Coordinates of C-alpha atoms and ligand atoms in Angstrom, one line a residue:
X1 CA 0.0 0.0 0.0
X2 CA 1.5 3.8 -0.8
X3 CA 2.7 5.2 2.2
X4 CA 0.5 8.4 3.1
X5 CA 2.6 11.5 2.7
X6 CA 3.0 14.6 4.5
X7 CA 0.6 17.3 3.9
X8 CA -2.6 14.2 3.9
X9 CA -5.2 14.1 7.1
X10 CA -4.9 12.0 10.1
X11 CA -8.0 11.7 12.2
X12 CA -7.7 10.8 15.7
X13 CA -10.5 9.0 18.1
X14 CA -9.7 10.6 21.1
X15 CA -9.0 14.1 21.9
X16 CA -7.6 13.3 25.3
X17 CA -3.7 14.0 26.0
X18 CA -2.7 11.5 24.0
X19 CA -4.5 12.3 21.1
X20 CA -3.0 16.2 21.6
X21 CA 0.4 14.8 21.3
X22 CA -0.4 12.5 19.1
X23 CA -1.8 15.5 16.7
X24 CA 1.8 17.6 17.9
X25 CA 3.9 15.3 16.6
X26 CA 1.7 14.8 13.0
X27 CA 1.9 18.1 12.9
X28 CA 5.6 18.5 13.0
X29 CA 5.4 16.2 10.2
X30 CA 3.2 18.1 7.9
X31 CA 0.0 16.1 8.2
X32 CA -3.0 17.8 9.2
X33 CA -5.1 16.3 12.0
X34 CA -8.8 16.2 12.6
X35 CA -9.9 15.1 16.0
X36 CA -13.4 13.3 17.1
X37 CA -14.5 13.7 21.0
X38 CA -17.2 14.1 23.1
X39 CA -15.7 17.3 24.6
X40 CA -15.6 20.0 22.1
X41 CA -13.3 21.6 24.4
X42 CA -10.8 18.8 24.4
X43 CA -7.2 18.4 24.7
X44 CA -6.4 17.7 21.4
X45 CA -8.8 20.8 19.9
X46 CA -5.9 23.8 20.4
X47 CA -3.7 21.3 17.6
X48 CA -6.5 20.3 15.3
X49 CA -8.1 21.9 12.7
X50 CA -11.5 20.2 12.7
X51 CA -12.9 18.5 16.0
X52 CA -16.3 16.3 15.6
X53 CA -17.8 16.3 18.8
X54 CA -19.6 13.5 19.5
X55 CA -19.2 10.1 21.4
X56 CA -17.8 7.1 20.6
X57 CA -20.5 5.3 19.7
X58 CA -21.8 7.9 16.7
X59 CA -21.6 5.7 13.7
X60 CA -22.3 9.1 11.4
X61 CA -20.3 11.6 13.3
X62 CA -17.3 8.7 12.7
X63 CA -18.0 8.5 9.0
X64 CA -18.5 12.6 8.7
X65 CA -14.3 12.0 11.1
X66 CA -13.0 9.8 8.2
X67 CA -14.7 11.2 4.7
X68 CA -12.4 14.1 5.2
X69 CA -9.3 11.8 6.3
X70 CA -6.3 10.0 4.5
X71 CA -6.0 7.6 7.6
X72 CA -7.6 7.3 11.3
X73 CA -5.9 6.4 14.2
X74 CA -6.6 6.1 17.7
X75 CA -6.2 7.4 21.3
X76 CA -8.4 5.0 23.0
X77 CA -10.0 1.8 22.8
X78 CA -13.4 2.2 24.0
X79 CA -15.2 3.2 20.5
X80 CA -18.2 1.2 19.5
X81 CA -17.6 -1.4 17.1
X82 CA -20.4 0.3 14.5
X83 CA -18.2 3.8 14.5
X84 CA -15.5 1.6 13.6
X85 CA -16.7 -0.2 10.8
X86 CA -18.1 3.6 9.7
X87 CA -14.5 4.6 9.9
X88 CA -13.1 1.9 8.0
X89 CA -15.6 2.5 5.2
X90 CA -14.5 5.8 4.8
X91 CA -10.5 5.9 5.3
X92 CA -8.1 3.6 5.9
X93 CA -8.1 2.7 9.7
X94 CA -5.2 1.6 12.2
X95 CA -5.7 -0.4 14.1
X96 CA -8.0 -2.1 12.9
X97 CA -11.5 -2.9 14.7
X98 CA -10.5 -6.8 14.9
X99 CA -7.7 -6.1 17.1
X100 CA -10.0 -2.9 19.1
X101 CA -12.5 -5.7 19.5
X102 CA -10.2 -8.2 21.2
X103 CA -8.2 -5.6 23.7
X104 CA -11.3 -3.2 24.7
X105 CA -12.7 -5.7 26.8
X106 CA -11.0 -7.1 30.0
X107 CA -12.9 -10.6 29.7
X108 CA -12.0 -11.1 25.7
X109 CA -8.5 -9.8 26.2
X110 CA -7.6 -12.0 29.0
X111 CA -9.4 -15.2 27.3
X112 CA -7.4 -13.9 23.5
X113 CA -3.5 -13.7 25.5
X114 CA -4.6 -17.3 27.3
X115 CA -6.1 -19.0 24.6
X116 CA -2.9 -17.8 22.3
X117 CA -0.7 -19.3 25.2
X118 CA 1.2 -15.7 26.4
X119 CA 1.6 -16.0 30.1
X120 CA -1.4 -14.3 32.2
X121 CA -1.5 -14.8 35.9
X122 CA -4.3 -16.8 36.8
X123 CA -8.0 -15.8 36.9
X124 CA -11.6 -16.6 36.4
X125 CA -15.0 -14.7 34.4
X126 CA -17.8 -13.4 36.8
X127 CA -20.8 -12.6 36.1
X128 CA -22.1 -12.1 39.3
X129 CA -21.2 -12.4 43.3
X130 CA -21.4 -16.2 43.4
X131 CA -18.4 -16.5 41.1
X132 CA -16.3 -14.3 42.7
X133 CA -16.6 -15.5 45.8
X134 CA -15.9 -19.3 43.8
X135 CA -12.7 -17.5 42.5
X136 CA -11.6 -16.5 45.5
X137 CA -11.4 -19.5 47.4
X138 CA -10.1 -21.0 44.8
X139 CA -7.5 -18.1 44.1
X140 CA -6.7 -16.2 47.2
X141 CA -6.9 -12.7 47.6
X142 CA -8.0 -11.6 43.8
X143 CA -9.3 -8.4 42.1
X144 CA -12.6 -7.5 40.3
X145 CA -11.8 -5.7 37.3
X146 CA -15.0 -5.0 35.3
X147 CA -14.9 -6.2 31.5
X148 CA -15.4 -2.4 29.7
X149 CA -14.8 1.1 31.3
X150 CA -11.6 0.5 34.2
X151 CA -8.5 2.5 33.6
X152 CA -6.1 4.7 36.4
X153 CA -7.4 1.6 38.5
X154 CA -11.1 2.4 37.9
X155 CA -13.6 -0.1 37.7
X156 CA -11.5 -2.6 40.3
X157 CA -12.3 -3.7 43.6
X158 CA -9.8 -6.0 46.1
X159 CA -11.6 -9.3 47.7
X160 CA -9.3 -10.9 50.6
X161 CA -12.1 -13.6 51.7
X162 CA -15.0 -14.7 50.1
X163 CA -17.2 -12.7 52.4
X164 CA -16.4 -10.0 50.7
X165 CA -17.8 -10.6 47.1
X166 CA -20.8 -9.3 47.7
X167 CA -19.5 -5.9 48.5
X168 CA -17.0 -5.7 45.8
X169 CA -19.1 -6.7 43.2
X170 CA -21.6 -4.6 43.9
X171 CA -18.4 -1.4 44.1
X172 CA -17.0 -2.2 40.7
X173 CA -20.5 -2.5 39.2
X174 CA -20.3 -4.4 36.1
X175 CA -22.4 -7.3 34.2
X176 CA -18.8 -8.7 33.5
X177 CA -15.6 -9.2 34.9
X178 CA -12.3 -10.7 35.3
X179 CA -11.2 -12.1 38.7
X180 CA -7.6 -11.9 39.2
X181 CA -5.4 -13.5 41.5
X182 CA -3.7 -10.7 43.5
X183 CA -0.1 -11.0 42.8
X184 CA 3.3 -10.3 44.7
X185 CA 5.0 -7.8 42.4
X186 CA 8.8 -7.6 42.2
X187 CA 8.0 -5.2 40.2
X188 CA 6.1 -3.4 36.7
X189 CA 7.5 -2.6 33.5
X190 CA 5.5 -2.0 29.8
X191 CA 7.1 -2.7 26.3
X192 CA 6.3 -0.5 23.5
X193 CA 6.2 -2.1 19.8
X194 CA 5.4 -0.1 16.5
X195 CA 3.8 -2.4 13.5
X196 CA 3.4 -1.1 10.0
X197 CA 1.0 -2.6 7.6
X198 CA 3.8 -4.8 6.2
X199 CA 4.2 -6.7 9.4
X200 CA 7.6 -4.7 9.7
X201 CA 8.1 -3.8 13.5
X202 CA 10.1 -1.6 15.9
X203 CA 10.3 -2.3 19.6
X204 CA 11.2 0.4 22.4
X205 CA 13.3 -0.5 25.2
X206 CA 11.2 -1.4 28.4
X207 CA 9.8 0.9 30.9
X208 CA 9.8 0.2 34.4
X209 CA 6.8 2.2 36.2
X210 CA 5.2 2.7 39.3
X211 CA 1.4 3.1 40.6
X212 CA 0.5 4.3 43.5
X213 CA -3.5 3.1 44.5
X214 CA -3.7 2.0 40.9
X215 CA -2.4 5.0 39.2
X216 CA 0.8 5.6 37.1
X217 CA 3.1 7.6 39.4
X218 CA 6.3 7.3 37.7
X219 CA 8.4 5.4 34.6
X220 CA 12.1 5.6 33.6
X221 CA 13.5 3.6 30.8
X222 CA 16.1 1.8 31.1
X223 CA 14.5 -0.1 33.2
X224 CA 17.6 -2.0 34.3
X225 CA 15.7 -5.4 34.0
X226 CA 18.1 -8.8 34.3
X227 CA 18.8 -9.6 30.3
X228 CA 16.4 -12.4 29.8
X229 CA 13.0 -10.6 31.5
X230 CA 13.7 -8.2 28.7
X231 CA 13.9 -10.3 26.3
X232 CA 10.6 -12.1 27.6
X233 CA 8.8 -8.6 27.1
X234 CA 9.7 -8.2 23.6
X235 CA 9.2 -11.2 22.5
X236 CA 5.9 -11.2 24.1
X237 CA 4.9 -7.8 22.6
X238 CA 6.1 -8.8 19.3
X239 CA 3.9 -11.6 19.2
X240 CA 1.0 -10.2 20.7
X241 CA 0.9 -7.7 18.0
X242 CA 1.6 -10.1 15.2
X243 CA -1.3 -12.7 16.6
X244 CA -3.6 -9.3 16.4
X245 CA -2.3 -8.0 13.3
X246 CA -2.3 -4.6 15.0
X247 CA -1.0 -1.6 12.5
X248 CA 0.2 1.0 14.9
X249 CA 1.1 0.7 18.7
X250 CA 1.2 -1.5 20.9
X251 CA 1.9 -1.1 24.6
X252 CA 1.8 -4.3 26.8
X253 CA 1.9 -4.0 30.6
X254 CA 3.9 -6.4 32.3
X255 CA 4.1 -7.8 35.7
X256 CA 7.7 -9.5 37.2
X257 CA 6.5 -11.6 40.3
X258 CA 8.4 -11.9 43.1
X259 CA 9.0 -15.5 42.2
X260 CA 10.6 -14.3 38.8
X261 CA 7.2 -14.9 36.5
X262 CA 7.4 -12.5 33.4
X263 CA 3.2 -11.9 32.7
X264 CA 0.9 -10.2 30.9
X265 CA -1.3 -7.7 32.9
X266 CA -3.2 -5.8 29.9
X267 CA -2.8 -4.3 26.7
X268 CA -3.3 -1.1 24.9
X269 CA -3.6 -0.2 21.1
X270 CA -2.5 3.1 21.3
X271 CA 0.5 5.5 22.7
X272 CA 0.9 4.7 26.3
X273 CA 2.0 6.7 29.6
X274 CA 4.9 4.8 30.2
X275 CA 6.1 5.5 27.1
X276 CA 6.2 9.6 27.6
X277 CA 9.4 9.7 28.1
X278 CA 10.5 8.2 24.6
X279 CA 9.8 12.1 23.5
X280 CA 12.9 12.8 25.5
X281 CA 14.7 9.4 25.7
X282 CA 14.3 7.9 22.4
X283 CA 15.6 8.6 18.9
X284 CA 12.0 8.8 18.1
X285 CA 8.5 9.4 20.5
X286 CA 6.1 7.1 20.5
X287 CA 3.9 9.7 18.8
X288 CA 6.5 10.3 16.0
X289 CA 6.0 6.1 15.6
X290 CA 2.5 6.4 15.8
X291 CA 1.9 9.1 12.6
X292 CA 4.8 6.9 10.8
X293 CA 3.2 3.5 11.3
X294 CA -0.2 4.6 10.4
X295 CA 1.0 6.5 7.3
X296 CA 2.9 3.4 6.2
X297 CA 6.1 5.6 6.1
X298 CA 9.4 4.1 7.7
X299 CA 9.9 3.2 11.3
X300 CA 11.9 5.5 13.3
X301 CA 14.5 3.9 15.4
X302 CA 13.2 3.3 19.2
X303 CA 17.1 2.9 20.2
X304 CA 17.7 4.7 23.9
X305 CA 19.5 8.7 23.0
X306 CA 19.6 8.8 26.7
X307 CA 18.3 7.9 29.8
X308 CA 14.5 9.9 30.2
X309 CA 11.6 9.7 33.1
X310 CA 8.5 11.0 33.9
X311 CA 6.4 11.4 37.2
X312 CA 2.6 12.0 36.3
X313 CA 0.7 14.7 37.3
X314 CA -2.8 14.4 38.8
X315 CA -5.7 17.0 39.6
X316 CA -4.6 16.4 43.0
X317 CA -2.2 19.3 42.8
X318 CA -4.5 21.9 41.5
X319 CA -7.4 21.2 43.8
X320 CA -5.3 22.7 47.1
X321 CA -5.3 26.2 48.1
X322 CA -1.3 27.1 47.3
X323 CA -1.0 26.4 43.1
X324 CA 1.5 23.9 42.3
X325 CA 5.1 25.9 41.4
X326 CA 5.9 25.5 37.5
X327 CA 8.9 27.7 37.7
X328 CA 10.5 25.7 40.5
X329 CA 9.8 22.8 38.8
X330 CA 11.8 24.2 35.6
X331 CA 14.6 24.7 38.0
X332 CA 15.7 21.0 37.8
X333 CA 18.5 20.1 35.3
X334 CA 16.9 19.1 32.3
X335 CA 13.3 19.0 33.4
X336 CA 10.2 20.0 31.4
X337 CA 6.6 20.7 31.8
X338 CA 4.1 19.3 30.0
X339 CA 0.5 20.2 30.5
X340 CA -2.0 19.0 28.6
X341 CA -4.7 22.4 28.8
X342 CA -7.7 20.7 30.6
X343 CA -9.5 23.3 32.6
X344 CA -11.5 21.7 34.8
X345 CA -8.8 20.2 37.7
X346 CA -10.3 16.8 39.9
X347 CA -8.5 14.4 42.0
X348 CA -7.1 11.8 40.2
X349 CA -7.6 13.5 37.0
X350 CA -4.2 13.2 34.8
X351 CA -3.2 16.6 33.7
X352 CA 0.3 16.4 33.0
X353 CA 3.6 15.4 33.8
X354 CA 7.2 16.7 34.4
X355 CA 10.3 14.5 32.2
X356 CA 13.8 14.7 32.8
X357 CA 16.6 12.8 30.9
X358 CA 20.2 12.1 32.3
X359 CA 23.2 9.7 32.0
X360 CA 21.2 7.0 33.6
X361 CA 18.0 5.8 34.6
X362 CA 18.1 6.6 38.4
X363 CA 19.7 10.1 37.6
X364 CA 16.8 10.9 35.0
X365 CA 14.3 9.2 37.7
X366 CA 15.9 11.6 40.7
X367 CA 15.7 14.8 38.5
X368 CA 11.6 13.9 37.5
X369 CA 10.9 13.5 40.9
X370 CA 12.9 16.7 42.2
X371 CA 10.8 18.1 39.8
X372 CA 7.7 16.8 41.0
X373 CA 8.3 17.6 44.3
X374 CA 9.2 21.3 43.2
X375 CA 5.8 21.5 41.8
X376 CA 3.7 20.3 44.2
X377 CA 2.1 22.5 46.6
X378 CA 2.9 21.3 50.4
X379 CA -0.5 20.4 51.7
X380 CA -0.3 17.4 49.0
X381 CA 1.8 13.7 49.9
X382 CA 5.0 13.3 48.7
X383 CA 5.7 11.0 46.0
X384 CA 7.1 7.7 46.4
X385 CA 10.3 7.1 45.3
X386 CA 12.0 4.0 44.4
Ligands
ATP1 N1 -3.5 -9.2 39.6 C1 -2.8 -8.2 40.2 N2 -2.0 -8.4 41.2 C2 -1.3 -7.4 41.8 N3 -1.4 -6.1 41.4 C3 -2.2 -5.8 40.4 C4 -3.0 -6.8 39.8 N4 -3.8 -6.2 38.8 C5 -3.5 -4.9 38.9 N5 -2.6 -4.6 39.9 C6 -2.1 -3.3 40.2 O1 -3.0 -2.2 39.9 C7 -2.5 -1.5 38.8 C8 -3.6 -1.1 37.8 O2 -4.2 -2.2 37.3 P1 -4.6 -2.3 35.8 O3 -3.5 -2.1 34.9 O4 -5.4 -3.6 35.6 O5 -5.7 -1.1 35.8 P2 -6.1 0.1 34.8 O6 -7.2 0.7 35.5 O7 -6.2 -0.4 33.5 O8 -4.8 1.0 35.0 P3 -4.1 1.9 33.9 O9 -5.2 2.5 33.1 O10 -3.5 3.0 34.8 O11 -3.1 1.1 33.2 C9 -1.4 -2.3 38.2 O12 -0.5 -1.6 37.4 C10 -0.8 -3.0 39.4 O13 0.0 -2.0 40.1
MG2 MG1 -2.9 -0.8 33.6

């Protein structure tokens, strides 16, 4: 297929944060970029010249999106199949709905990476109390995730003992879910691969990240992983994207247990937070890969330039009385701000992050949290650090 050249369209589902520097990065490219999103005041609207708003499930506001597109990309996975197939009708789309389908639903997801033997940790469907509490005395202490609608640890409730189904069922609120056996983490890391239409692919060096109650708080690459866990992770990513036939990105989360398992936690079709710091620390930023892929132009190379972090920030920080200090933040060697222009500030709400590069991952990693800690206003907890 001709690649699609500088100066064409790109739509983006999603006018979120990643969908802004998704449409940055196209931009600095030459492509124009038209955005579709419920909120017409979106991230992404200050970068694009045309936003659609509408939801994700608007079949003709995704056709009226791609008619005036070369190509249509994504920023999250939670689109209605029908909007998709409108898409696809319309321009080419990446990726494609077949591999949306698969990853935008907890239950399908986990059932796809089993059933295509990559290593999960173990867990069991629900569809009610009664098999959660079955999974947990089969499983131990487990978490609910629901099957559609969980991310920054939404959607997810902890059982200990089976007496406590009932409760969490009813808090996460679902029809479906996954049950997951709680699992000792050594720790997290993510691996980012790039697939062109060609099946030709690029993979990023890992990330190692942090949450904090379920939330990103922090990723560095390197992650200064022991030789063969890496390897696991890209050849895991590799062939997860290959068995989808994903065109585009994608990002798999990874657990390392305590007893030295490598698994799967969950996927994502689309730029990733853990991967922020490739803007900094890679020869080219996961956004820069995204516009290539899709466009079918060549891979840029994902090789390390230096080592880069970032510590996320939440709502949490604008929602005291002090404001959070940029200018102190700017201070730290090599730090930089980015914010990505949402108004409306809520706890837990992502609204940013600080990067920093340096020599080597804990260097980079000290200087994003200096400057996280600069920022922050004093009545809000400190960060956790390694
Ligand atoms: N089975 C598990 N055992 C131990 N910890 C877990 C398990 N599942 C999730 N966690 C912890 O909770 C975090 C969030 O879980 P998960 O990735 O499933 O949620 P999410 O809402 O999709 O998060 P995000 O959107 O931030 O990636 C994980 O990164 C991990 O720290
Ligand atoms: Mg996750």
């Amino acid at each position: 297929m001709a690649p699609i050249l500088p100066g064409a369209t790109i739509g983006i589902l999603g006018g979120g944060q990643l969908g802004r520097m998704t449409a940055m990065a196209a931009r600095a490219l030459g492509y124009d970029v038209h955005v579709l999103d419920p909120d017409p005041d979106c991230s992404a609207r200050p970068v694009a010249s045309r936003v659609v708003t509408a939801r994700f499930d608007d079949a003709d506001a995704a056709a009226d999106l791609a008619r005036q597109c070369d190509v249509v990309t994504l920023e999250i996975e939670q689109l209605a199949p029908t909007a998709l197939e409108a898409v696809a009708r319309h321009a080419r789309l990446h990726p494609g709905a077949g591999a949306i389908w698969v990853i935008q639903d907890r239950v399908r997801q986990k059932d796809w990476l089993a059933e295509h033997a990559f290593p999960v940790g173990p867990f069991r469907h629900a569809e009610g109390a009664a098999d959660v509490a079955a999974a947990v005395r089969e499983l131990g202490a487990c978490i609910v995730k629901s099957a559609h609608g969980g991310y920054d640890g939404r959607g997810q409730a902890h059982v200990l003992d089976p007496g406590d189904a009932a409760a969490a069922w009813q808090a996460v609120g679902a029809r479906r879910s996954v049950v997951e056996q709680r699992l000792d983490l050594a720790l997290e890391f993510s691996v980012l691969v790039a697939r062109r239409a060609d099946g030709q692919m690029a993979v990023y060096p890992p990330s190692r990240n942090h949450h904090t109650r379920g939330v990103l708080a922090w990723s560095v690459t390197p992650a200064d992983l022991a030789k063969e866990v890496a390897r696991a992770g890209a050849e895991v990513a590799m062939g997860i994207a290959e068995g989808l036939d994903l065109v585009g990105l994608l990002a798999v989360e990874f657990f390392l247990t305590t007893d030295g398992r490598v698994l799967v936690n969950e996927l994502a079709p689309r730029p990733h937070n853990t991967y922020h710091q490739s803007e900094r620390a890679c020869a080219t930023s996961q956004f820069e890969q995204l516009v290539r892929a899709v466009c079918g132009l060549p891979l840029g190379a994902p090789t390390l330039i230096a080592a880069g972090a970032i510590a996320n920030l939440l709502g949490d920080l604008w929602v005291t009385d002090a404001p959070p200090d940029a200018v102190g933040a700017l201070e730290v060697a090599t730090a930089r701000l980015h914010l990505y222009g949402k108004r409306e500030a809520r706890a837990g709400r992502k609204m940013g992050h600080v990067s920093a590069v340096g020599q080597s991952g804990p260097e980079a990693l000290a200087r994003a949290l200096d400057a996280y800690e600069r920022f922050r206003p004093a009545a809000c907890p400190a960060i956790d650090r390694p």
